[in-house]
C-alpha positions as YAML, in Angstrom:
chain: A
units: angstrom
residues:
- id: 1
  name: UNK
  ca: [254.19, 151.58, 275.37]
- id: 2
  name: UNK
  ca: [255.45, 155.03, 273.83]
- id: 3
  name: UNK
  ca: [259.14, 156.10, 273.89]
- id: 4
  name: UNK
  ca: [260.12, 158.03, 276.53]
- id: 5
  name: UNK
  ca: [261.18, 161.04, 273.69]
- id: 6
  name: UNK
  ca: [261.97, 160.64, 269.52]
- id: 7
  name: UNK
  ca: [264.98, 158.32, 269.86]
- id: 8
  name: UNK
  ca: [268.04, 160.59, 268.53]
- id: 9
  name: UNK
  ca: [269.49, 157.36, 266.92]
- id: 10
  name: UNK
  ca: [268.52, 153.63, 265.48]
- id: 11
  name: UNK
  ca: [271.04, 152.42, 268.35]
- id: 12
  name: UNK
  ca: [269.37, 154.51, 270.74]
- id: 13
  name: UNK
  ca: [265.66, 153.15, 269.91]
- id: 14
  name: UNK
  ca: [266.80, 149.94, 269.37]
- id: 15
  name: UNK
  ca: [268.43, 149.67, 273.34]
- id: 16
  name: UNK
  ca: [265.17, 150.68, 274.63]
- id: 17
  name: UNK
  ca: [263.30, 148.44, 272.99]
- id: 18
  name: UNK
  ca: [265.25, 145.64, 274.24]
- id: 19
  name: UNK
  ca: [265.46, 147.25, 277.64]
- id: 20
  name: UNK
  ca: [261.33, 147.04, 277.92]
- id: 21
  name: UNK
  ca: [261.25, 143.94, 276.49]
- id: 22
  name: UNK
  ca: [263.92, 142.47, 279.55]
- id: 23
  name: UNK
  ca: [261.96, 144.12, 281.91]
- id: 24
  name: UNK
  ca: [258.85, 141.65, 280.92]
- id: 25
  name: UNK
  ca: [261.50, 138.22, 280.22]
- id: 26
  name: UNK
  ca: [260.32, 139.06, 276.43]
- id: 27
  name: UNK
  ca: [262.49, 139.21, 273.52]
- id: 28
  name: UNK
  ca: [261.88, 141.78, 271.45]
- id: 29
  name: UNK
  ca: [260.37, 140.81, 267.27]
- id: 30
  name: UNK
  ca: [261.89, 142.64, 264.18]
- id: 31
  name: UNK
  ca: [260.88, 142.17, 260.50]
- id: 32
  name: UNK
  ca: [264.41, 143.22, 258.30]
- id: 33
  name: UNK
  ca: [263.20, 143.50, 254.63]
- id: 34
  name: UNK
  ca: [266.58, 143.75, 252.68]
- id: 35
  name: UNK
  ca: [268.72, 141.94, 254.97]
- id: 36
  name: UNK
  ca: [271.69, 140.85, 252.68]
- id: 37
  name: UNK
  ca: [274.43, 139.40, 254.08]
- id: 38
  name: UNK
  ca: [273.33, 139.77, 257.76]
- id: 39
  name: UNK
  ca: [276.15, 142.25, 257.96]
- id: 40
  name: UNK
  ca: [277.28, 144.63, 255.05]
- id: 41
  name: UNK
  ca: [275.95, 147.68, 256.37]
- id: 42
  name: UNK
  ca: [273.40, 146.38, 258.76]
- id: 43
  name: UNK
  ca: [272.98, 148.47, 261.87]
- id: 44
  name: UNK
  ca: [272.15, 145.88, 264.12]
- id: 45
  name: UNK
  ca: [275.23, 144.11, 263.13]
- id: 46
  name: UNK
  ca: [276.78, 147.85, 263.61]
- id: 47
  name: UNK
  ca: [275.12, 147.55, 266.99]
- id: 48
  name: UNK
  ca: [276.07, 144.00, 268.55]
- id: 49
  name: UNK
  ca: [279.18, 142.90, 266.24]
- id: 50
  name: UNK
  ca: [280.32, 139.51, 266.35]
- id: 51
  name: UNK
  ca: [281.72, 140.04, 269.90]
- id: 52
  name: UNK
  ca: [278.18, 140.06, 271.09]
- id: 53
  name: UNK
  ca: [276.17, 137.31, 268.75]
- id: 54
  name: UNK
  ca: [274.78, 135.39, 271.84]
- id: 55
  name: UNK
  ca: [272.90, 138.76, 273.30]
- id: 56
  name: UNK
  ca: [272.06, 139.88, 269.65]
- id: 57
  name: UNK
  ca: [270.30, 136.05, 269.12]
- id: 58
  name: UNK
  ca: [268.89, 136.05, 272.92]
- id: 59
  name: UNK
  ca: [267.45, 139.80, 272.53]
- id: 60
  name: UNK
  ca: [265.58, 139.75, 268.99]
- id: 61
  name: UNK
  ca: [263.19, 137.37, 267.36]
- id: 62
  name: UNK
  ca: [263.82, 137.83, 263.68]
- id: 63
  name: UNK
  ca: [262.50, 137.21, 259.95]
- id: 64
  name: UNK
  ca: [265.21, 138.67, 257.80]
- id: 65
  name: UNK
  ca: [264.33, 139.09, 254.32]
- id: 66
  name: UNK
  ca: [266.61, 138.91, 251.48]
- id: 67
  name: UNK
  ca: [265.75, 137.81, 248.11]
- id: 68
  name: UNK
  ca: [269.81, 137.29, 246.45]
- id: 69
  name: UNK
  ca: [270.05, 133.46, 247.28]
- id: 70
  name: UNK
  ca: [273.50, 133.45, 247.89]
- id: 71
  name: UNK
  ca: [273.24, 136.95, 250.36]
- id: 72
  name: UNK
  ca: [270.16, 134.97, 251.92]
- id: 73
  name: UNK
  ca: [272.11, 131.78, 252.79]
- id: 74
  name: UNK
  ca: [275.05, 134.08, 253.86]
- id: 75
  name: UNK
  ca: [272.43, 135.47, 256.90]
- id: 76
  name: UNK
  ca: [271.44, 132.06, 257.55]
- id: 77
  name: UNK
  ca: [274.63, 130.71, 257.98]
- id: 78
  name: UNK
  ca: [276.19, 134.16, 259.84]
- id: 79
  name: UNK
  ca: [273.25, 133.83, 261.96]
- id: 80
  name: UNK
  ca: [273.05, 129.89, 262.78]
- id: 81
  name: UNK
  ca: [273.82, 130.33, 266.35]
- id: 82
  name: UNK
  ca: [270.24, 131.68, 266.54]
- id: 83
  name: UNK
  ca: [269.29, 128.02, 265.84]
- id: 84
  name: UNK
  ca: [271.17, 126.11, 268.88]
- id: 85
  name: UNK
  ca: [271.07, 128.56, 271.62]
- id: 86
  name: UNK
  ca: [268.72, 127.31, 273.98]
- id: 87
  name: UNK
  ca: [267.87, 130.96, 275.12]
- id: 88
  name: UNK
  ca: [267.12, 132.13, 271.55]
- id: 89
  name: UNK
  ca: [263.60, 131.74, 269.63]
- id: 90
  name: UNK
  ca: [264.10, 131.00, 266.37]
- id: 91
  name: UNK
  ca: [265.24, 133.49, 263.60]
- id: 92
  name: UNK
  ca: [263.59, 132.41, 259.92]
- id: 93
  name: UNK
  ca: [265.41, 134.01, 256.53]
- id: 94
  name: UNK
  ca: [262.74, 134.25, 253.70]
- id: 95
  name: UNK
  ca: [264.82, 133.75, 250.66]
- id: 96
  name: UNK
  ca: [262.10, 136.20, 248.59]
- id: 97
  name: UNK
  ca: [261.08, 139.96, 247.97]
- id: 98
  name: UNK
  ca: [258.02, 142.34, 249.48]
- id: 99
  name: UNK
  ca: [256.56, 144.02, 246.60]
- id: 100
  name: UNK
  ca: [252.89, 145.38, 245.25]
- id: 101
  name: UNK
  ca: [250.61, 143.17, 243.45]
- id: 102
  name: UNK
  ca: [251.59, 145.15, 240.71]
- id: 103
  name: UNK
  ca: [255.37, 143.80, 241.07]
- id: 104
  name: UNK
  ca: [254.74, 140.29, 243.01]
- id: 105
  name: UNK
  ca: [252.32, 138.15, 240.54]
- id: 106
  name: UNK
  ca: [251.64, 134.51, 241.21]
- id: 107
  name: UNK
  ca: [254.21, 134.90, 243.86]
- id: 108
  name: UNK
  ca: [257.40, 135.56, 241.75]
- id: 109
  name: UNK
  ca: [258.59, 139.09, 240.89]
- id: 110
  name: UNK
  ca: [261.47, 139.87, 238.37]
- id: 111
  name: UNK
  ca: [264.49, 140.89, 240.26]
- id: 112
  name: UNK
  ca: [267.37, 143.14, 239.20]
- id: 113
  name: UNK
  ca: [270.31, 141.66, 241.24]
- id: 114
  name: UNK
  ca: [273.82, 141.38, 240.88]
- id: 115
  name: UNK
  ca: [276.09, 139.03, 239.02]
- id: 116
  name: UNK
  ca: [279.00, 139.06, 241.57]
- id: 117
  name: UNK
  ca: [276.74, 138.84, 245.50]
- id: 118
  name: UNK
  ca: [279.00, 139.38, 248.23]
- id: 119
  name: UNK
  ca: [282.00, 140.64, 246.06]
- id: 120
  name: UNK
  ca: [283.46, 143.75, 245.82]
- id: 121
  name: UNK
  ca: [282.46, 146.85, 246.54]
- id: 122
  name: UNK
  ca: [278.69, 148.43, 246.87]
- id: 123
  name: UNK
  ca: [277.91, 147.99, 243.57]
- id: 124
  name: UNK
  ca: [278.99, 144.85, 242.89]
- id: 125
  name: UNK
  ca: [278.05, 143.09, 246.46]
- id: 126
  name: UNK
  ca: [274.39, 143.53, 246.39]
- id: 127
  name: UNK
  ca: [273.48, 146.58, 247.86]
- id: 128
  name: UNK
  ca: [271.95, 148.24, 244.53]
- id: 129
  name: UNK
  ca: [269.75, 145.50, 243.54]
- id: 130
  name: UNK
  ca: [266.50, 146.10, 243.87]
- id: 131
  name: UNK
  ca: [263.12, 145.02, 242.44]
- id: 132
  name: UNK
  ca: [262.95, 147.94, 239.86]
- id: 133
  name: UNK
  ca: [263.19, 146.08, 236.50]
- id: 134
  name: UNK
  ca: [264.80, 148.47, 234.72]
- id: 135
  name: UNK
  ca: [268.16, 149.17, 236.60]
- id: 136
  name: UNK
  ca: [269.67, 145.74, 234.92]
- id: 137
  name: UNK
  ca: [268.93, 148.30, 231.59]
- id: 138
  name: UNK
  ca: [272.01, 149.90, 229.86]
- id: 139
  name: UNK
  ca: [276.07, 149.67, 230.22]
- id: 140
  name: UNK
  ca: [276.72, 151.07, 233.08]
- id: 141
  name: UNK
  ca: [274.80, 148.38, 234.85]
- id: 142
  name: UNK
  ca: [276.03, 145.46, 232.93]
- id: 143
  name: UNK
  ca: [276.96, 143.94, 236.42]
- id: 144
  name: UNK
  ca: [273.52, 143.29, 237.37]
- id: 145
  name: UNK
  ca: [271.21, 140.40, 235.62]
- id: 146
  name: UNK
  ca: [267.39, 139.89, 235.54]
- id: 147
  name: UNK
  ca: [266.15, 137.16, 237.68]
- id: 148
  name: UNK
  ca: [262.77, 135.52, 238.90]
- id: 149
  name: UNK
  ca: [262.60, 135.80, 242.29]
- id: 150
  name: UNK
  ca: [259.78, 134.46, 245.05]
- id: 151
  name: UNK
  ca: [257.69, 137.65, 246.20]
- id: 152
  name: UNK
  ca: [254.94, 138.17, 249.05]
- id: 153
  name: UNK
  ca: [252.77, 141.06, 248.58]
- id: 154
  name: UNK
  ca: [251.29, 141.28, 251.74]
- id: 155
  name: UNK
  ca: [252.39, 141.49, 255.20]
- id: 156
  name: UNK
  ca: [250.37, 138.82, 255.99]
- id: 157
  name: UNK
  ca: [251.97, 136.17, 254.03]
- id: 158
  name: UNK
  ca: [255.20, 137.13, 254.80]
- id: 159
  name: UNK
  ca: [254.71, 136.60, 258.44]
- id: 160
  name: UNK
  ca: [254.03, 133.02, 257.81]
- id: 161
  name: UNK
  ca: [257.41, 132.79, 256.84]
- id: 162
  name: UNK
  ca: [258.55, 133.60, 260.39]
- id: 163
  name: UNK
  ca: [258.90, 131.38, 263.12]
- id: 164
  name: UNK
  ca: [256.23, 129.64, 265.36]
- id: 165
  name: UNK
  ca: [258.08, 131.17, 268.59]
- id: 166
  name: UNK
  ca: [257.84, 134.55, 266.69]
- id: 167
  name: UNK
  ca: [253.99, 134.69, 265.89]
- id: 168
  name: UNK
  ca: [253.43, 133.52, 269.31]
- id: 169
  name: UNK
  ca: [255.98, 136.63, 270.73]
- id: 170
  name: UNK
  ca: [254.45, 138.67, 268.60]
- id: 171
  name: UNK
  ca: [250.47, 137.98, 268.52]
- id: 172
  name: UNK
  ca: [248.11, 140.16, 270.45]
- id: 173
  name: UNK
  ca: [245.34, 138.18, 271.59]
- id: 174
  name: UNK
  ca: [243.36, 140.78, 272.75]
- id: 175
  name: UNK
  ca: [243.62, 142.96, 269.41]
- id: 176
  name: UNK
  ca: [244.05, 140.22, 267.13]
- id: 177
  name: UNK
  ca: [246.92, 141.85, 265.81]
- id: 178
  name: UNK
  ca: [250.84, 141.58, 265.85]
- id: 179
  name: UNK
  ca: [252.72, 144.09, 268.02]
- id: 180
  name: UNK
  ca: [256.01, 144.22, 265.99]
- id: 181
  name: UNK
  ca: [258.35, 146.00, 267.71]
- id: 182
  name: UNK
  ca: [260.98, 146.84, 265.13]
- id: 183
  name: UNK
  ca: [260.39, 147.14, 260.98]
- id: 184
  name: UNK
  ca: [263.54, 147.62, 258.95]
- id: 185
  name: UNK
  ca: [262.83, 148.52, 255.20]
- id: 186
  name: UNK
  ca: [266.13, 149.16, 252.98]
- id: 187
  name: UNK
  ca: [265.31, 148.04, 249.22]
- id: 188
  name: UNK
  ca: [267.68, 150.06, 247.45]
- id: 189
  name: UNK
  ca: [265.00, 151.25, 245.21]
- id: 190
  name: UNK
  ca: [265.26, 155.22, 244.60]
- id: 191
  name: UNK
  ca: [261.85, 155.01, 242.42]
- id: 192
  name: UNK
  ca: [260.25, 154.77, 246.27]
- id: 193
  name: UNK
  ca: [260.05, 150.55, 246.98]
- id: 194
  name: UNK
  ca: [259.78, 151.66, 250.61]
- id: 195
  name: UNK
  ca: [257.02, 153.35, 250.62]
- id: 196
  name: UNK
  ca: [255.63, 150.96, 248.44]
- id: 197
  name: UNK
  ca: [256.05, 148.37, 251.17]
- id: 198
  name: UNK
  ca: [254.94, 150.88, 254.17]
- id: 199
  name: UNK
  ca: [251.48, 150.73, 251.70]
- id: 200
  name: UNK
  ca: [251.06, 147.56, 252.09]
- id: 201
  name: UNK
  ca: [250.72, 147.56, 255.90]
- id: 202
  name: UNK
  ca: [246.93, 146.38, 257.17]
- id: 203
  name: UNK
  ca: [247.32, 148.84, 260.43]
- id: 204
  name: UNK
  ca: [244.50, 147.10, 261.93]
- id: 205
  name: UNK
  ca: [246.90, 143.84, 261.68]
- id: 206
  name: UNK
  ca: [249.96, 145.07, 261.81]
- id: 207
  name: UNK
  ca: [251.37, 147.21, 264.32]
- id: 208
  name: UNK
  ca: [255.04, 148.01, 264.16]
- id: 209
  name: UNK
  ca: [256.35, 150.50, 267.47]
- id: 210
  name: UNK
  ca: [259.12, 151.50, 265.49]
- id: 211
  name: UNK
  ca: [259.99, 151.88, 261.48]
- id: 212
  name: UNK
  ca: [262.97, 152.68, 259.87]
- id: 213
  name: UNK
  ca: [263.48, 153.04, 256.15]
- id: 214
  name: UNK
  ca: [265.22, 154.46, 253.07]
- id: 215
  name: UNK
  ca: [263.86, 157.57, 251.80]
- id: 216
  name: UNK
  ca: [266.43, 158.16, 248.79]
- id: 217
  name: UNK
  ca: [269.76, 156.51, 247.55]
- id: 218
  name: UNK
  ca: [271.99, 158.76, 246.66]
- id: 219
  name: UNK
  ca: [270.57, 162.03, 245.27]
- id: 220
  name: UNK
  ca: [272.60, 163.98, 246.99]
- id: 221
  name: UNK
  ca: [275.51, 163.85, 245.00]
- id: 222
  name: UNK
  ca: [273.93, 164.76, 242.35]
- id: 223
  name: UNK
  ca: [275.51, 168.50, 241.16]
- id: 224
  name: UNK
  ca: [278.84, 167.06, 242.15]
- id: 225
  name: UNK
  ca: [278.36, 164.44, 239.57]
- id: 226
  name: UNK
  ca: [277.02, 166.84, 236.79]
- id: 227
  name: UNK
  ca: [280.27, 169.05, 237.09]
- id: 228
  name: UNK
  ca: [282.90, 166.81, 236.56]
- id: 229
  name: UNK
  ca: [284.46, 167.50, 233.29]
- id: 230
  name: UNK
  ca: [284.12, 164.24, 231.71]
- id: 231
  name: UNK
  ca: [280.52, 164.14, 231.04]
- id: 232
  name: UNK
  ca: [280.61, 160.75, 229.66]
- id: 233
  name: UNK
  ca: [282.20, 159.50, 233.26]
- id: 234
  name: UNK
  ca: [279.82, 161.38, 234.47]
- id: 235
  name: UNK
  ca: [276.74, 160.25, 233.17]
- id: 236
  name: UNK
  ca: [278.10, 156.43, 233.81]
- id: 237
  name: UNK
  ca: [278.84, 157.63, 237.44]
- id: 238
  name: UNK
  ca: [275.25, 158.71, 237.65]
- id: 239
  name: UNK
  ca: [273.45, 155.77, 236.45]
- id: 240
  name: UNK
  ca: [275.37, 153.52, 238.65]
- id: 241
  name: UNK
  ca: [275.04, 155.79, 241.71]
- id: 242
  name: UNK
  ca: [271.43, 157.57, 241.11]
- id: 243
  name: UNK
  ca: [269.34, 155.02, 238.75]
- id: 244
  name: UNK
  ca: [269.30, 157.36, 236.25]
- id: 245
  name: UNK
  ca: [268.87, 155.92, 232.83]
- id: 246
  name: UNK
  ca: [271.58, 156.62, 230.35]
- id: 247
  name: UNK
  ca: [270.97, 154.73, 227.07]
- id: 248
  name: UNK
  ca: [274.22, 153.25, 224.87]
- id: 249
  name: UNK
  ca: [273.84, 155.93, 222.26]
- id: 250
  name: UNK
  ca: [274.85, 158.35, 225.04]
- id: 251
  name: UNK
  ca: [277.32, 156.26, 226.60]
- id: 252
  name: UNK
  ca: [278.84, 155.88, 223.03]
- id: 253
  name: UNK
  ca: [279.01, 159.50, 221.67]
- id: 254
  name: UNK
  ca: [281.36, 161.64, 221.28]
- id: 255
  name: UNK
  ca: [281.53, 164.68, 223.65]
- id: 256
  name: UNK
  ca: [282.19, 167.65, 221.43]
- id: 257
  name: UNK
  ca: [281.39, 170.97, 223.43]
- id: 258
  name: UNK
  ca: [277.97, 171.39, 222.30]
- id: 259
  name: UNK
  ca: [276.87, 167.36, 222.47]
- id: 260
  name: UNK
  ca: [278.31, 167.69, 225.75]
- id: 261
  name: UNK
  ca: [276.51, 170.67, 226.88]
- id: 262
  name: UNK
  ca: [273.45, 169.47, 226.18]
- id: 263
  name: UNK
  ca: [273.70, 166.22, 227.37]
- id: 264
  name: UNK
  ca: [274.82, 167.94, 230.37]
- id: 265
  name: UNK
  ca: [271.54, 170.65, 230.45]
- id: 266
  name: UNK
  ca: [269.32, 166.76, 229.61]
- id: 267
  name: UNK
  ca: [270.75, 164.96, 232.64]
- id: 268
  name: UNK
  ca: [270.25, 167.77, 235.02]
- id: 269
  name: UNK
  ca: [266.61, 167.76, 234.26]
- id: 270
  name: UNK
  ca: [266.43, 164.71, 234.42]
- id: 271
  name: UNK
  ca: [268.24, 164.75, 237.87]
- id: 272
  name: UNK
  ca: [266.12, 167.74, 239.11]
- id: 273
  name: UNK
  ca: [262.82, 165.29, 238.04]
- id: 274
  name: UNK
  ca: [264.12, 162.31, 239.48]
- id: 275
  name: UNK
  ca: [264.48, 164.57, 242.69]
- id: 276
  name: UNK
  ca: [261.37, 166.35, 242.82]
- id: 277
  name: UNK
  ca: [259.72, 162.88, 242.35]
- id: 278
  name: UNK
  ca: [261.53, 161.17, 245.63]
- id: 279
  name: UNK
  ca: [260.87, 164.93, 247.42]
- id: 280
  name: UNK
  ca: [256.81, 163.91, 247.12]
- id: 281
  name: UNK
  ca: [257.43, 160.07, 248.40]
- id: 282
  name: UNK
  ca: [259.60, 161.16, 251.22]
- id: 283
  name: UNK
  ca: [256.82, 164.01, 252.07]
- id: 284
  name: UNK
  ca: [253.91, 161.26, 251.56]
- id: 285
  name: UNK
  ca: [254.87, 158.65, 253.30]
- id: 286
  name: UNK
  ca: [255.80, 160.99, 256.55]
- id: 287
  name: UNK
  ca: [252.01, 162.13, 256.14]
- id: 288
  name: UNK
  ca: [250.89, 158.49, 256.27]
- id: 289
  name: UNK
  ca: [252.95, 158.03, 259.29]
- id: 290
  name: UNK
  ca: [252.18, 160.83, 261.31]
- id: 291
  name: UNK
  ca: [248.53, 159.91, 259.93]
- id: 292
  name: UNK
  ca: [248.55, 156.62, 261.64]
- id: 293
  name: UNK
  ca: [249.87, 158.71, 265.12]
- id: 294
  name: UNK
  ca: [253.96, 157.60, 264.56]
- id: 295
  name: UNK
  ca: [256.38, 160.80, 264.93]
- id: 296
  name: UNK
  ca: [258.67, 161.00, 261.81]
- id: 297
  name: UNK
  ca: [262.38, 162.30, 261.85]
- id: 298
  name: UNK
  ca: [264.66, 162.65, 258.71]
- id: 299
  name: UNK
  ca: [267.92, 161.33, 259.08]
- id: 300
  name: UNK
  ca: [269.11, 161.83, 255.70]
- id: 301
  name: UNK
  ca: [269.41, 159.45, 253.95]
- id: 302
  name: UNK
  ca: [266.45, 157.40, 256.20]
- id: 303
  name: UNK
  ca: [263.58, 157.99, 258.20]
- id: 304
  name: UNK
  ca: [263.04, 156.63, 261.43]
- id: 305
  name: UNK
  ca: [259.18, 156.17, 262.87]
...
């Protein structure tokens, strides 16, 4: 059933879903793509915390998706009580990626991931790992490495990794489709990977009640980065924060006044082009969802539908 009104926040949407399911003595269903370690920057962790783990696991039946083996293992360990609670349906953890057939080939994808999963700040912990292989290039990304990881290119394939209990709860026999309560996508790719995942949905088979996805990454800081006095440092920071390609020659060059101005202008042009592309992707995603009957709310970094 539709929400009585558009939820003001992720927390409100999740709470409404759980309350509606509890009225029917049911559990809510969740697919989380880009689950990391199950805690870091996880909105559900922010909602429940470690003090309400039993409630978290009994409220939801979940399939968590994370390509990096170490982080996937940490998520599975963190949520291990979900496998032992008699009242809780089984949770499952797919150690792989979700991407279109242009990237996911023969069940394998090139994945740019941190060399130090779970360690350090957001740059090195794994929050910026991505299906964008280009991010592993250049000196600004020496903490990243290109690996081959498992992948699926459809939600039908993905749901094969869910628990039997999940499929029983979500499958609608009358409509021959899955009624998914919450689809959470956070793939850290500024080229539009979250949107590309939405494009994989067969709307006749999968009907998410609520969707939250990331529409851009860090682009609000473009002008601030450009205005820094040290252009070399600005370009290095931009490459890390904004996924802007910076050649090794640019990184090593001496920045005299003329070269600094030229490089700053070039960077501004690159950043403006990226912003235009991201705006187009965001508009296309919103248009597609609204054509499927969703109401969308721009929450800055994220969109909820």
